[in-house]
PDB file of C-alpha atoms in Angstrom:
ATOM      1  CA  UNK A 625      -3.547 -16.730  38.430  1.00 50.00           C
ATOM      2  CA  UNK A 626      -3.817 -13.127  36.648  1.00 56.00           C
ATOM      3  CA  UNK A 627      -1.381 -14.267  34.052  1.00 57.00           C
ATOM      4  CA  UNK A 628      -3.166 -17.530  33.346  1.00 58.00           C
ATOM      5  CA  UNK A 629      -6.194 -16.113  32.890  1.00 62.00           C
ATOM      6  CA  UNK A 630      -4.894 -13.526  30.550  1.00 68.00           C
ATOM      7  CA  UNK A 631      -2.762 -16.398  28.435  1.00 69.00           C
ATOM      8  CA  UNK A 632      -6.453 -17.891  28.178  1.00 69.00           C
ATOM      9  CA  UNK A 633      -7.894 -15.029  26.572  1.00 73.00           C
ATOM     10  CA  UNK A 634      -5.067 -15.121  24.287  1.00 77.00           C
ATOM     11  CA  UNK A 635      -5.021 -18.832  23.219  1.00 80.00           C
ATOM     12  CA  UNK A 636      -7.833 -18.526  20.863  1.00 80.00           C
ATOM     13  CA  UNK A 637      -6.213 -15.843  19.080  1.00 81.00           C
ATOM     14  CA  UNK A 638      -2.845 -17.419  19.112  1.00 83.00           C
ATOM     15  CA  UNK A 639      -4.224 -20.415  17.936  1.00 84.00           C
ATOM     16  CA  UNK A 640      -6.240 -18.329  15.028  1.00 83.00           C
ATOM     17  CA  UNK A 641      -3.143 -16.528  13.918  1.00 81.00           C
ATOM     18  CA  UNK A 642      -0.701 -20.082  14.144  1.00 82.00           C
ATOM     19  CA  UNK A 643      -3.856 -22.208  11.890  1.00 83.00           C
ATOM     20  CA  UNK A 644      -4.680 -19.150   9.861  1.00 82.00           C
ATOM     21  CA  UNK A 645      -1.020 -18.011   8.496  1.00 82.00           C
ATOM     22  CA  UNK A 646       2.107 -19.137  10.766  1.00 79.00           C
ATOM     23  CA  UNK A 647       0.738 -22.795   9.146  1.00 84.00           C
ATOM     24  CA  UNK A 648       0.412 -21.548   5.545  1.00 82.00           C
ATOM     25  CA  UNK A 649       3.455 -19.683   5.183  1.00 81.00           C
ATOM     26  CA  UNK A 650       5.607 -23.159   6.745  1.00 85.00           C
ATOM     27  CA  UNK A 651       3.916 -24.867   4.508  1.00 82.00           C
ATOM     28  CA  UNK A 652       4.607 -22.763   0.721  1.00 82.00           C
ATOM     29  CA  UNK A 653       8.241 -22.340   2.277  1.00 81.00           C
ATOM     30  CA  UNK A 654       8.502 -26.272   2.346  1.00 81.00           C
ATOM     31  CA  UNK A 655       6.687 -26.838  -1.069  1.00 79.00           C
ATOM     32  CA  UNK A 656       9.346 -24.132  -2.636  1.00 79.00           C
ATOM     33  CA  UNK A 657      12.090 -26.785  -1.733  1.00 79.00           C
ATOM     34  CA  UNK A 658      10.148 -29.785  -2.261  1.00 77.00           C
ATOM     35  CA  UNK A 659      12.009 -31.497  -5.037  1.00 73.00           C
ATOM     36  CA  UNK A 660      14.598 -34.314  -3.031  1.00 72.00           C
ATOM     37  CA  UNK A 661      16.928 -34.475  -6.456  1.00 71.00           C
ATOM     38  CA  UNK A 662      17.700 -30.371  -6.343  1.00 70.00           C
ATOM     39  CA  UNK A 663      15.774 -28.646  -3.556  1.00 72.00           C
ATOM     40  CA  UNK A 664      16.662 -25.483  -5.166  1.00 78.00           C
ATOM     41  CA  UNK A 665      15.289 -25.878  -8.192  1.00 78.00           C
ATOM     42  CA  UNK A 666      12.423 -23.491  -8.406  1.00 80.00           C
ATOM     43  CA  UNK A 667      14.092 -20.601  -7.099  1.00 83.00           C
ATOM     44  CA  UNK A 668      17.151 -21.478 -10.090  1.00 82.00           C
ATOM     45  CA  UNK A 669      14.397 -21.692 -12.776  1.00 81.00           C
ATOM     46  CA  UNK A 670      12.941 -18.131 -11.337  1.00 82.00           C
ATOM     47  CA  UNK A 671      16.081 -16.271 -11.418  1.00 81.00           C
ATOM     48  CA  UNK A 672      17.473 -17.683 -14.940  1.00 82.00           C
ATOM     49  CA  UNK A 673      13.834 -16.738 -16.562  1.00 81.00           C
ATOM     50  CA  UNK A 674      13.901 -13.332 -17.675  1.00 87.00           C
ATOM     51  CA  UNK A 675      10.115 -12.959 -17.482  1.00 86.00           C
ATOM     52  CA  UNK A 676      10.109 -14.165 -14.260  1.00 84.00           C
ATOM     53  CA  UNK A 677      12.303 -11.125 -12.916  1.00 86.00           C
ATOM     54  CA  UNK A 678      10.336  -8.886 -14.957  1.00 89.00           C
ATOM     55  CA  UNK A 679       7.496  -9.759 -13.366  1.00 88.00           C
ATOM     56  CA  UNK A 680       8.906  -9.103  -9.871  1.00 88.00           C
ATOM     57  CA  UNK A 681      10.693  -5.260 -11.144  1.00 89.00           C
ATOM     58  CA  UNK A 682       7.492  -4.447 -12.390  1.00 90.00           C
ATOM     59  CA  UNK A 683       5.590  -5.372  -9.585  1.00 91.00           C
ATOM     60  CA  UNK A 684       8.418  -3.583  -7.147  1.00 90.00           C
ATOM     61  CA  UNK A 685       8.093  -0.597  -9.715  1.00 92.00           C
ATOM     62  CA  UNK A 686       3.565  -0.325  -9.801  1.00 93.00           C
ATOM     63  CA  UNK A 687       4.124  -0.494  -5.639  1.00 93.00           C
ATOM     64  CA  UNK A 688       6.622   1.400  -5.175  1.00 93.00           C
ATOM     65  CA  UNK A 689       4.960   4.382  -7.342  1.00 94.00           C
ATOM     66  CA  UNK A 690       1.453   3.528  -5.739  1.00 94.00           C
ATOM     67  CA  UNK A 691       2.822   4.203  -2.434  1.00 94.00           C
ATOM     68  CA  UNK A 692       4.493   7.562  -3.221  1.00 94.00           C
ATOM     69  CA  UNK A 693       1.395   8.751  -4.727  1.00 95.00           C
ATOM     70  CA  UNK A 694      -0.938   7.373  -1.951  1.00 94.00           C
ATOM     71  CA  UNK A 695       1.801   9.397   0.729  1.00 93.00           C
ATOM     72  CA  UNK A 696       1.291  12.376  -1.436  1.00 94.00           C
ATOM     73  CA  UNK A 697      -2.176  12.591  -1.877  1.00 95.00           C
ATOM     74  CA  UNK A 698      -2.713  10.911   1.197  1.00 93.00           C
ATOM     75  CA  UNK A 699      -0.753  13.500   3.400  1.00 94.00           C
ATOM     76  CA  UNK A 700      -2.917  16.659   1.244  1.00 93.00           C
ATOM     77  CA  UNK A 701      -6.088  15.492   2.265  1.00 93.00           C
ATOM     78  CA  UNK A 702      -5.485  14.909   5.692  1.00 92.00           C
ATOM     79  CA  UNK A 703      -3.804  17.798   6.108  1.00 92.00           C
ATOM     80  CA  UNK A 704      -6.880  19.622   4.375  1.00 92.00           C
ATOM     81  CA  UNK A 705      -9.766  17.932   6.211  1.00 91.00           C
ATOM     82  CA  UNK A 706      -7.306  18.689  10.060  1.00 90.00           C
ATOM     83  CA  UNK A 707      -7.377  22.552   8.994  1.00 88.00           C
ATOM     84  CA  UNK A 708     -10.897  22.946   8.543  1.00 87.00           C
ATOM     85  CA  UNK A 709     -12.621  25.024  11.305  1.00 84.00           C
ATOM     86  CA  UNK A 710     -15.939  23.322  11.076  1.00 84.00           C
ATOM     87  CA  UNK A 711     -15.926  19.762  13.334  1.00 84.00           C
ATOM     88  CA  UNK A 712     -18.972  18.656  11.128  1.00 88.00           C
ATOM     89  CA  UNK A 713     -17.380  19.142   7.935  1.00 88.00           C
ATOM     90  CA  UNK A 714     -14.858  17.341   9.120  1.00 87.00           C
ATOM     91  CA  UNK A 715     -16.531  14.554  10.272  1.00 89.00           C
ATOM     92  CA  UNK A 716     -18.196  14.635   6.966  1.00 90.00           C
ATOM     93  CA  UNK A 717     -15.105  14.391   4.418  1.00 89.00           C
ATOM     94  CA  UNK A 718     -13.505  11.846   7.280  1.00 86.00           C
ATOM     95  CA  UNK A 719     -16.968   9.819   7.000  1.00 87.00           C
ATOM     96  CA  UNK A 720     -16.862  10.323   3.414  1.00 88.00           C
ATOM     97  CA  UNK A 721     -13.016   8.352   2.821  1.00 87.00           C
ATOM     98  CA  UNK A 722     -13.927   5.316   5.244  1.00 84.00           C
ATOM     99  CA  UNK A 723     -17.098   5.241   3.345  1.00 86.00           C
ATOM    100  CA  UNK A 724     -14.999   3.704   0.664  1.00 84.00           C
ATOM    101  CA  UNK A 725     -14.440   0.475   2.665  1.00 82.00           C
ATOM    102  CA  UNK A 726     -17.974  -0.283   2.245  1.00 85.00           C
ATOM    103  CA  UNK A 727     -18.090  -0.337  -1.400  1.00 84.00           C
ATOM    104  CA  UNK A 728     -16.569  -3.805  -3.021  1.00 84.00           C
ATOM    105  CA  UNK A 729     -13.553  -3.456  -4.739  1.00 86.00           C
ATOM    106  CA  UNK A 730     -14.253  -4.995  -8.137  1.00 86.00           C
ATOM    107  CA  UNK A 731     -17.258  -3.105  -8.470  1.00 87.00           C
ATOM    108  CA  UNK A 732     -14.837   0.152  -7.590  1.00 87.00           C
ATOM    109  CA  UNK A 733     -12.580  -1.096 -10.238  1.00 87.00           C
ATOM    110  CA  UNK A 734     -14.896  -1.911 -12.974  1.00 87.00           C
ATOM    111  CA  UNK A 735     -15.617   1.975 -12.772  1.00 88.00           C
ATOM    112  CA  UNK A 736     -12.691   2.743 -13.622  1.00 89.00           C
ATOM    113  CA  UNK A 737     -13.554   1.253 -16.641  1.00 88.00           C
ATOM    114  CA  UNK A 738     -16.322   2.853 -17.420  1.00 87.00           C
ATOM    115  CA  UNK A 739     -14.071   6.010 -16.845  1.00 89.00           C
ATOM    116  CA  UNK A 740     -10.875   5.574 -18.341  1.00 87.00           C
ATOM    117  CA  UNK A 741     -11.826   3.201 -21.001  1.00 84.00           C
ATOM    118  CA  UNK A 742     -11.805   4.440 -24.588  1.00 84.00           C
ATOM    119  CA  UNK A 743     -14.960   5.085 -25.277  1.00 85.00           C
ATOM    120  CA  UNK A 744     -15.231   6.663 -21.485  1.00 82.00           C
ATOM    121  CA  UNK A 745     -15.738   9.380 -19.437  1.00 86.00           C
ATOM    122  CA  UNK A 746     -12.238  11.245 -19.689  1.00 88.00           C
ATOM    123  CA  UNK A 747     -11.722  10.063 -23.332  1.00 86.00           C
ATOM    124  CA  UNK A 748     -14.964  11.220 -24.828  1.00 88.00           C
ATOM    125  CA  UNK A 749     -14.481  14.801 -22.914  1.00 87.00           C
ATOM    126  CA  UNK A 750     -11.210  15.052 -24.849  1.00 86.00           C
ATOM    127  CA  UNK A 751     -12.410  14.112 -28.038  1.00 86.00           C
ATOM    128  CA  UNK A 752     -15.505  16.609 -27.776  1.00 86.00           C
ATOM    129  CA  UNK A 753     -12.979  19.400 -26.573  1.00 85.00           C
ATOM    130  CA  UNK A 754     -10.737  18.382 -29.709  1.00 83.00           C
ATOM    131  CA  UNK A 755      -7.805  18.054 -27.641  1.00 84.00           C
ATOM    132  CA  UNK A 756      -6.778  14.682 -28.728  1.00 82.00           C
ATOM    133  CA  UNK A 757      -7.702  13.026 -31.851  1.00 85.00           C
ATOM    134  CA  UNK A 758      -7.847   9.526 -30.849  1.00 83.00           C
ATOM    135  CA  UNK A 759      -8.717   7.587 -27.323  1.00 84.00           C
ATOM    136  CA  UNK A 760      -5.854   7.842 -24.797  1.00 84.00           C
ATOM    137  CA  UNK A 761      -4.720   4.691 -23.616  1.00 85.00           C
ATOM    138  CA  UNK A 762      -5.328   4.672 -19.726  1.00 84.00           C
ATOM    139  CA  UNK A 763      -6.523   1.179 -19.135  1.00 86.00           C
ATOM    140  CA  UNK A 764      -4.871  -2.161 -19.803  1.00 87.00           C
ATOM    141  CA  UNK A 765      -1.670  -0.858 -19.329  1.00 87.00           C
ATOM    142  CA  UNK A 766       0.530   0.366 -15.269  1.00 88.00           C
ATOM    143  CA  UNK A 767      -0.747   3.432 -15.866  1.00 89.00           C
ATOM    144  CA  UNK A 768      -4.781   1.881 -15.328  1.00 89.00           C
ATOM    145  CA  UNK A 769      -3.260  -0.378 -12.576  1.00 91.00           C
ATOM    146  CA  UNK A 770      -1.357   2.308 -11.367  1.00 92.00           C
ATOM    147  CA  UNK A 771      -5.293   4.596 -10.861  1.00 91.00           C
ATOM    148  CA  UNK A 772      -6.849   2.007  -9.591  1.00 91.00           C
ATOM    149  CA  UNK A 773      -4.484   0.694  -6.920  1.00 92.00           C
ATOM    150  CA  UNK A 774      -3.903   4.666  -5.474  1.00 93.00           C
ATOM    151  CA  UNK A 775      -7.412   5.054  -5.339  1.00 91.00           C
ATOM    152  CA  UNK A 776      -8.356   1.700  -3.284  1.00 91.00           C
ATOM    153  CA  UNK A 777      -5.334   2.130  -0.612  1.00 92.00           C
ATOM    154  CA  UNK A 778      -5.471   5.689  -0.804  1.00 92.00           C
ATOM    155  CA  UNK A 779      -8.105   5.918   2.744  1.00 91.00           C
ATOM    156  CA  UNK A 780      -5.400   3.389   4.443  1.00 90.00           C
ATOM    157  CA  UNK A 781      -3.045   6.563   4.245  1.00 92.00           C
ATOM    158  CA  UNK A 782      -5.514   9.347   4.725  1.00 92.00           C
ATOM    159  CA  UNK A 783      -7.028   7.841   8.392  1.00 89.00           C
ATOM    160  CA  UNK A 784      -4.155   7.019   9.994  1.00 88.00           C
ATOM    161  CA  UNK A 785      -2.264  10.605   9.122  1.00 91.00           C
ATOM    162  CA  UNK A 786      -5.670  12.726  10.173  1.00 91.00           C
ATOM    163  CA  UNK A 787      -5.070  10.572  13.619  1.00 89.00           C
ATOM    164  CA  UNK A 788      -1.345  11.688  13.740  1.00 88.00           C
ATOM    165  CA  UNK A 789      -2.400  15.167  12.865  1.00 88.00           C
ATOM    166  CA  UNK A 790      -5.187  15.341  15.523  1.00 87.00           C
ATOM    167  CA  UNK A 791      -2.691  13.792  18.317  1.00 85.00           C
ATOM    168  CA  UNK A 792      -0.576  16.508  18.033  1.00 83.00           C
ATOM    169  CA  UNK A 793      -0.044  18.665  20.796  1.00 80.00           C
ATOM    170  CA  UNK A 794      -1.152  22.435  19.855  1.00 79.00           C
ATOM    171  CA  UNK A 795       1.038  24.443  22.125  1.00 82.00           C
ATOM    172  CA  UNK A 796       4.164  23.130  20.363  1.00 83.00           C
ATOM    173  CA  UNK A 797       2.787  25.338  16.999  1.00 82.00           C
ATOM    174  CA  UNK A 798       1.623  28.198  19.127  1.00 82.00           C
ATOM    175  CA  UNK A 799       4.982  28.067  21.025  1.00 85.00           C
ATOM    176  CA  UNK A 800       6.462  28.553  17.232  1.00 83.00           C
ATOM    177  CA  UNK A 801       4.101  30.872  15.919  1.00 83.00           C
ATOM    178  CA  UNK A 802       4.349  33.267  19.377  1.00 84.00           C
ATOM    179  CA  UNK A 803       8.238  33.338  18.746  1.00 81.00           C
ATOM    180  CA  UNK A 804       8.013  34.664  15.303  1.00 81.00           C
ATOM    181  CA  UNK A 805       7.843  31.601  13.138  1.00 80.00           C
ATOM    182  CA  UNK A 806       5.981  31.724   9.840  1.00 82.00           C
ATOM    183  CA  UNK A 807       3.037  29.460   8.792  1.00 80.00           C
ATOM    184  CA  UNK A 808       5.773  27.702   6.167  1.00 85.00           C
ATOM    185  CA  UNK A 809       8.129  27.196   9.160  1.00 86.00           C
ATOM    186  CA  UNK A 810       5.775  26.065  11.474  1.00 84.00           C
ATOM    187  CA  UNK A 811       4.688  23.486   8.985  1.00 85.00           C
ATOM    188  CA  UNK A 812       8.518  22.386   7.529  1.00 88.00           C
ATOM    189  CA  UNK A 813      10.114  22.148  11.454  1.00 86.00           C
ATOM    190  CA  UNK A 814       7.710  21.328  13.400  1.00 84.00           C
ATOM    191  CA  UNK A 815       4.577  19.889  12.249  1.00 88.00           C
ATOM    192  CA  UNK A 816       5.925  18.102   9.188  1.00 88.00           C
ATOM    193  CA  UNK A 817       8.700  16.172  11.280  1.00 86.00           C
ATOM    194  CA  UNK A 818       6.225  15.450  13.449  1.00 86.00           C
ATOM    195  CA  UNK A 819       3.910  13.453  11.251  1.00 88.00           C
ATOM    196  CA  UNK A 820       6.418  12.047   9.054  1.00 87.00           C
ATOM    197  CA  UNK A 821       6.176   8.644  11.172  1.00 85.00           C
ATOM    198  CA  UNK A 822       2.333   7.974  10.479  1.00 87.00           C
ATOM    199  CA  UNK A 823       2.980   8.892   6.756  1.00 90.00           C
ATOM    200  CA  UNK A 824       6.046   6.629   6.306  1.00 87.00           C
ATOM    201  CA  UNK A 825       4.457   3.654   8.177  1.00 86.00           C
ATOM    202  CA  UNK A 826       1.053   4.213   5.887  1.00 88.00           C
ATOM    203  CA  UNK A 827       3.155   4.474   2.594  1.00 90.00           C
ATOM    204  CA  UNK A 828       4.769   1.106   3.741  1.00 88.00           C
ATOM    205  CA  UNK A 829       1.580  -0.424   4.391  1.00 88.00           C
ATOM    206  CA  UNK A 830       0.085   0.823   1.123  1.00 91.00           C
ATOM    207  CA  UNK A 831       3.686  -0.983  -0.687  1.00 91.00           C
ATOM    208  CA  UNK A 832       3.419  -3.905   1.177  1.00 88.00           C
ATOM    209  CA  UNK A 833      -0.426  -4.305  -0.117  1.00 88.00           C
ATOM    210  CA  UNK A 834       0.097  -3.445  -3.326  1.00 90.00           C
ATOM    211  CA  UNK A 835       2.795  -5.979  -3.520  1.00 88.00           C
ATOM    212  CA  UNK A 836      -0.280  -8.805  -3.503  1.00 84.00           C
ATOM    213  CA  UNK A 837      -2.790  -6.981  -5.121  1.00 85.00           C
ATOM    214  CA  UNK A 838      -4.790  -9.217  -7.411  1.00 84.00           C
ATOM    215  CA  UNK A 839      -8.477  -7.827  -8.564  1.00 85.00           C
ATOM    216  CA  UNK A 840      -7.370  -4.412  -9.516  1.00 87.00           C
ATOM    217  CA  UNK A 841      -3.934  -5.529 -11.710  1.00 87.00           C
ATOM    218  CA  UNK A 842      -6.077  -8.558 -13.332  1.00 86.00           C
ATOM    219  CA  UNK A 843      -8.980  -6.279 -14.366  1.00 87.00           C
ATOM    220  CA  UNK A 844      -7.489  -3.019 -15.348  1.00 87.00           C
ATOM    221  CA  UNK A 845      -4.278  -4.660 -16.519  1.00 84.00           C
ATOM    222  CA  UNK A 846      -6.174  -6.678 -18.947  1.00 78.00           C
ATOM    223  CA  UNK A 847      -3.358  -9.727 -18.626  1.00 77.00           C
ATOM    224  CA  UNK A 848      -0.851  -7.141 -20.237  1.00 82.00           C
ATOM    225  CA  UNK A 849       0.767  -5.523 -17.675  1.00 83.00           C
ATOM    226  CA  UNK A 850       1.873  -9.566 -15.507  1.00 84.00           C
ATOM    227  CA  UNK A 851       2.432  -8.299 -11.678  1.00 87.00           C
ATOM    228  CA  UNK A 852       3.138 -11.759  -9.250  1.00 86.00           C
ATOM    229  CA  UNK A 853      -0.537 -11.958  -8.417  1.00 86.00           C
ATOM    230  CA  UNK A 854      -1.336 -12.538 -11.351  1.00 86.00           C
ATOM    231  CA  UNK A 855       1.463 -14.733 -12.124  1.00 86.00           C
ATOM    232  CA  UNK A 856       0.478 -16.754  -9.163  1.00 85.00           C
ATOM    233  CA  UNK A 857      -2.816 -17.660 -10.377  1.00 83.00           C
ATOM    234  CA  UNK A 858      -1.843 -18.404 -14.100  1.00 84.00           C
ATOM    235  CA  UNK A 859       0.697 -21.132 -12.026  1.00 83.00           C
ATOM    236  CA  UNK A 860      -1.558 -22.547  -9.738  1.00 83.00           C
ATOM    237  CA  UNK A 861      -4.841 -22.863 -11.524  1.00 81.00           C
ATOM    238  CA  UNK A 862      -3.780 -23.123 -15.446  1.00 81.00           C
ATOM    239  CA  UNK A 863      -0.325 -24.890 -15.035  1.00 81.00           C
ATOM    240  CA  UNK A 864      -0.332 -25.997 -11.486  1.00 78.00           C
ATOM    241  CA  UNK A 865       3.479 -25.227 -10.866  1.00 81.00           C
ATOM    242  CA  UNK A 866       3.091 -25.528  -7.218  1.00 84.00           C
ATOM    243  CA  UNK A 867       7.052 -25.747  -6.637  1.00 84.00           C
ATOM    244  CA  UNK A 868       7.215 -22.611  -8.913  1.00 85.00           C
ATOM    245  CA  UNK A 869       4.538 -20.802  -7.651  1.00 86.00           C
ATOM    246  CA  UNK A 870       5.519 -21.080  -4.220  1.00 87.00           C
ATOM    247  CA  UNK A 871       9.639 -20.054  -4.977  1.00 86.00           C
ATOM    248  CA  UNK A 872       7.971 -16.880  -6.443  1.00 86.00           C
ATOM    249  CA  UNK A 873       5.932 -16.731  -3.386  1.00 86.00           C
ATOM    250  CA  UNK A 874       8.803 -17.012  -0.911  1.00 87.00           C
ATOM    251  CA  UNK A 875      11.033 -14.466  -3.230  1.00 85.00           C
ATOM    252  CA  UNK A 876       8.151 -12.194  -2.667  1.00 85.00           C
ATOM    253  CA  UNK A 877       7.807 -12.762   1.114  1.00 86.00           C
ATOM    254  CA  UNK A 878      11.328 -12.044   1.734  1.00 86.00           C
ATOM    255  CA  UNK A 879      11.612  -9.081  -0.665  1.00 84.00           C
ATOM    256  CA  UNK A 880       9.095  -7.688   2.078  1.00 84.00           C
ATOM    257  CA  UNK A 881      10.783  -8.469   5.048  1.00 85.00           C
ATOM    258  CA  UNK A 882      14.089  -6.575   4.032  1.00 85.00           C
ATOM    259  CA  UNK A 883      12.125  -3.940   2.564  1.00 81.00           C
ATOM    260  CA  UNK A 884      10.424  -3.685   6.044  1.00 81.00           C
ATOM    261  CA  UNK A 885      13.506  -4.140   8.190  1.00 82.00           C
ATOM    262  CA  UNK A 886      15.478  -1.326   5.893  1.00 78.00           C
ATOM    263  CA  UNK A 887      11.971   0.795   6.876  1.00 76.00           C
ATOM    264  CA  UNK A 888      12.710   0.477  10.747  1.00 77.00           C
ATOM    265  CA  UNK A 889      16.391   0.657  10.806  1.00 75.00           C
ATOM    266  CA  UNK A 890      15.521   4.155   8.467  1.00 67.00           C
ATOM    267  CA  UNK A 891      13.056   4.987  11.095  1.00 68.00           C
ATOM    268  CA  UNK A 892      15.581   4.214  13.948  1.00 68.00           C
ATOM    269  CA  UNK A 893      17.995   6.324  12.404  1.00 58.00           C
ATOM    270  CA  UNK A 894      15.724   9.670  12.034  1.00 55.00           C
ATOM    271  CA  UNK A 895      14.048   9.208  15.391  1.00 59.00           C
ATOM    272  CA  UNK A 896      17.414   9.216  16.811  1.00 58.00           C
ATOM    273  CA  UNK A 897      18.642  12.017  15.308  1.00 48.00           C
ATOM    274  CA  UNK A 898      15.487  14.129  16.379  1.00 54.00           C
ATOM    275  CA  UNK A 899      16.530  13.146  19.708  1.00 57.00           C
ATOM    276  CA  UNK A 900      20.401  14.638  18.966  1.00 51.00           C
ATOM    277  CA  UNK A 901      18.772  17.981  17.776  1.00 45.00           C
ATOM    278  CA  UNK A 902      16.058  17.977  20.825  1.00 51.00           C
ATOM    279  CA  UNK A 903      18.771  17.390  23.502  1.00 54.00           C
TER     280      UNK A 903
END
């Protein structure tokens, strides 16, 4: 009876998730292939067109990057907000990076705009300083896409590290510290290693995101920089190449599954070799 009951509290959400995207996904999978003379035919057309693999390495190539830097920046902050000594200020700066989920994306990436555009914030401080004679070029190009992508998935890293960070048992580092270790050592052998996990499963989060990002690319790329979201949209509501559309869709999917089953094998590998050095 106690199983039943908890298989009913499940159904609805089974039935959400099935409805919601098991459904979807069957169904671009089928449309990829839905051509009875060559059921292949999309996914021939996709890998003979240059700009169609373009599209893909670049997109690979803005996530990829977006990721490093959100890891990077990501694990800094967190790191600086856990050392604090005051619990308010760090409830404040915590409060302070989810307070960026509240605020809509496009309007967060139409400031960039107004920011990196030529006649912007950063440009107009250089040209005033004399320290370039013309407007910098940091819009409408990866490098704009590149800004604005780091800064919307940057709290997605930051959170989820400052958890990892907090979890972490104290007497392990005073253990270290009481045996002689330095403050670098601490950090490098033991606390480092020990958060690695949270970072590498935010960075892949933050790649995995970025790989369908669509506001940000469309507005701060300016059509010039084509990523697969973008792609997507010129071939389903200016062309309607459904077939095609859906072949890049299910390159993309699986892209993302081996990229996420190299991740946990990786993963596998290192927690098992922590093991080795523990034992």
């Amino acid at each position: 009876m106690k199983q039943a009951g908890r298989w009913g509290y499940l159904l609805p959400l089974l039935c959400f998730v099935v409805f919601a995207f098991d459904l979807p996904v069957l169904r671009m999978l089928l449309v990829s292939v839905d051509n009875p003379a060559d059921r292949l035919s999309a996914f021939r057309e996709l890998f003979a067109t240059p700009v169609y693999l373009r599209v893909v390495v670049i997109t690979l190539k803005i996530a990829f990057a977006t990721a490093v830097l959100c890891g990077l920046f990501g694990y800094i902050l967190a790191y600086w907000i856990y050392t604090m000594q005051s619990a308010r200020w760090r409830m404040f700066f915590l409060g302070t990076v989810g307070m960026t989920f509240w605020i809509s994306i496009l309007a967060r990436t139409y400031a960039w705009i107004v920011i990196l555009g030529n006649n912007g914030l950063i440009n107009r401080t250089l040209l005033e300083l004399n320290i370039v004679n013309a407007p910098v070029s940091l819009i409408y190009n990866e490098v704009g896409i590149l800004i604005g992508t780091v800064n919307v998935l940057l709290p997605i890293v930051v959170l989820p590290l400052y958890a990892a960070m907090s979890g972490l048992d104290g007497r392990l580092l005073a253990a270290a510290r009481s045996l002689g270790a330095s403050e670098l050592r601490v950090f490098w052998q033991i606390f480092f290693p020990l958060t690695l996990p949270a970072l590498a499963a935010g960075s892949m989060l933050v790649f995995i995101l970025t790989l369908g990002f669509f506001v940000t690319p469309a507005i701060l790329g300016g059509n010039r920089v084509p990523m697969v979201a973008t792609v997507l949209d010129s071939f389903i509501n200016v062309i309607s190449e459904w077939q095609l559309a859906a072949a890049l869709s299910s390159t993309l999917l699986l892209i993302t599954v081996l990229l996420y089953f190299f991740y946990k094998k990786l993963l596998g590998m290192s927690s098992s070799q922590q093991k080795e050095a523990n034992t």
